[in-house]
Coordinates of C-alpha atoms in Angstrom, one line a residue:
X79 CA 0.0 0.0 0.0
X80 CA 2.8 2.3 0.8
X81 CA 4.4 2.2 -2.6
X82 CA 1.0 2.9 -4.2
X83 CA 0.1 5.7 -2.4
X84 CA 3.7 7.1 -3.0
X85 CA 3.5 6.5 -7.0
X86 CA -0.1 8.1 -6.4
X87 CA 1.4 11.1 -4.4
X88 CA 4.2 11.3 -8.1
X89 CA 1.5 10.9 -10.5
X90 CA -1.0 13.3 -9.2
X91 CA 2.2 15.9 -9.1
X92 CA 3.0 15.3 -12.4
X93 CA -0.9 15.4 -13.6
X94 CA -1.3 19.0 -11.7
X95 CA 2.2 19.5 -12.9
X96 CA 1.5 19.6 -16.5
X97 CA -2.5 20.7 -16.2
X98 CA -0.8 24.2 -14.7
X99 CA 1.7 24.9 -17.6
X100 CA -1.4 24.7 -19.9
X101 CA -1.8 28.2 -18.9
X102 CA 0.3 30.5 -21.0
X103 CA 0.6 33.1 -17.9
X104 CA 2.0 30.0 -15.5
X105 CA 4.3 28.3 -18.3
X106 CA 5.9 32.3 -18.6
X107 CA 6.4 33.0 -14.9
X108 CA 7.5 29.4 -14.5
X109 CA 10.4 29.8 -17.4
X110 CA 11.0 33.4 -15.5
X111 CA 11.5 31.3 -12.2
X112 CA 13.5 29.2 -13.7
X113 CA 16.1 31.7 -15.9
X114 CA 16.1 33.9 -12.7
X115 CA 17.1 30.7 -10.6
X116 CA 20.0 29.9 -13.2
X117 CA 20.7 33.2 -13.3
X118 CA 21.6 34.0 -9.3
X119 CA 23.1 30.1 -9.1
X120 CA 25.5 31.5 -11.9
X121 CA 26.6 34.4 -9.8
X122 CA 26.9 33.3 -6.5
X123 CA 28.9 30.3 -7.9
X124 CA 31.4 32.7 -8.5
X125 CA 30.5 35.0 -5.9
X126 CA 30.5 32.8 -2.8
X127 CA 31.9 35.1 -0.2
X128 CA 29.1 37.7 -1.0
X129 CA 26.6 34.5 -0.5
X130 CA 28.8 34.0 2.8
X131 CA 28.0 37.3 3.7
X132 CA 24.4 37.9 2.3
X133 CA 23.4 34.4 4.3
X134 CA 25.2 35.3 7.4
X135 CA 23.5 39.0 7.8
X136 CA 20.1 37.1 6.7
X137 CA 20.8 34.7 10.0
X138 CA 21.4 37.5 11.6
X139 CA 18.6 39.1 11.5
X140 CA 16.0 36.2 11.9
X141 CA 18.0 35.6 14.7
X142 CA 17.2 39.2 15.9
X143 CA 13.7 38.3 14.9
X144 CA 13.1 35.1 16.6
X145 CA 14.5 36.8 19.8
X146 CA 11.6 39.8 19.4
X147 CA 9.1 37.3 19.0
X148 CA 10.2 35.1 21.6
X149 CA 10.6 38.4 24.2
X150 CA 6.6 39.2 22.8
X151 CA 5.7 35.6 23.2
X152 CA 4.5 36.1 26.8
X153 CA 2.4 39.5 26.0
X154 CA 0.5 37.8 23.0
X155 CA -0.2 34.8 25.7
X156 CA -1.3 37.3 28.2
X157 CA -3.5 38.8 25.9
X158 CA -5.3 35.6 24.2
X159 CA -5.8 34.8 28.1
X160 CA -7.4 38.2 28.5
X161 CA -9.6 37.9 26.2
X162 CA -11.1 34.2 27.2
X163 CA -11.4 36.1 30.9
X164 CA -13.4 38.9 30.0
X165 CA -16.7 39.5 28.8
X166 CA -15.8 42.9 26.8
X167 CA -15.9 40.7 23.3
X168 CA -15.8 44.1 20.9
X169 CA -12.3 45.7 22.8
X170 CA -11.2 42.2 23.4
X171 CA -11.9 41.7 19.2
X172 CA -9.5 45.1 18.4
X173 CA -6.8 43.9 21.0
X174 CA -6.6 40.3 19.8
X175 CA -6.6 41.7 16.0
X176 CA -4.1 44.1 16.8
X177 CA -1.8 41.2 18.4
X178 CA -2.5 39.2 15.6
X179 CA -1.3 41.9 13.4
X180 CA 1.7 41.9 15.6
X181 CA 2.4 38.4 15.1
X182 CA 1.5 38.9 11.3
X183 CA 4.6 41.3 10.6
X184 CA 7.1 39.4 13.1
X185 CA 6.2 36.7 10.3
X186 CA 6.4 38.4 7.5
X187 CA 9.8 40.4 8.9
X188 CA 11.2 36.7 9.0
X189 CA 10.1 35.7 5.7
X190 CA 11.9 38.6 4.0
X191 CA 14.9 37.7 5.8
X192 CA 15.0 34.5 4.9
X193 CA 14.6 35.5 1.1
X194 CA 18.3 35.9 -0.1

């Protein structure tokens, strides 16, 4: 069963795979992908201490990052218990949004980090 379900797992891959560059629009951003990937692989090839130092100020500052999040970890608990506790459910609403929103950017702040 396990190899089935594996050669099913491929197949539908390949099947979505080759339904999606049908579209003219995905086949073009997928070549773009593709040349821009060959592209910075070229240069970094012969580049590598800027990749050194491009991946190394990129750690840094997730590192920075998960710290911040890590230090706001106990507010955004404090709040979520807050609002269970209290019956105010519209100022509860904005504070657990605004939170969220919090949590939202820490997120997004890592994710354009991690993009070299």
């Amino acid at each position: 069963m396990g190899k089935k379900l594996v050669y099913g797992i491929l197949a539908g891959a390949a099947i979505g795979a080759a339904v999606s560059l049908m579209n003219r629009e995905t086949r073009e951003k997928a070549v773009q992908k593709v040349t821009n990937l060959k592209t910075d692989t070229q240069y970094y090839y012969y580049n590598r201490d800027e990749l050194k130092q491009k991946a190394t100020e990129k750690f840094s500052k997730l590192q920075g990052i998960v710290e911040m999040v890590m230090e706001n970890k106990d507010y955004y608990l404090e709040k979520i218990a807050e609002f269970r506790e209290t019956p105010k459910l519209t100022e509860e609403v904005k504070i657990a949004k605004e939170v969220t929103n919090q949590g939202v950017d820490d997120v997004k702040k890592a994710e354009d980090v991690i993009h070299l």
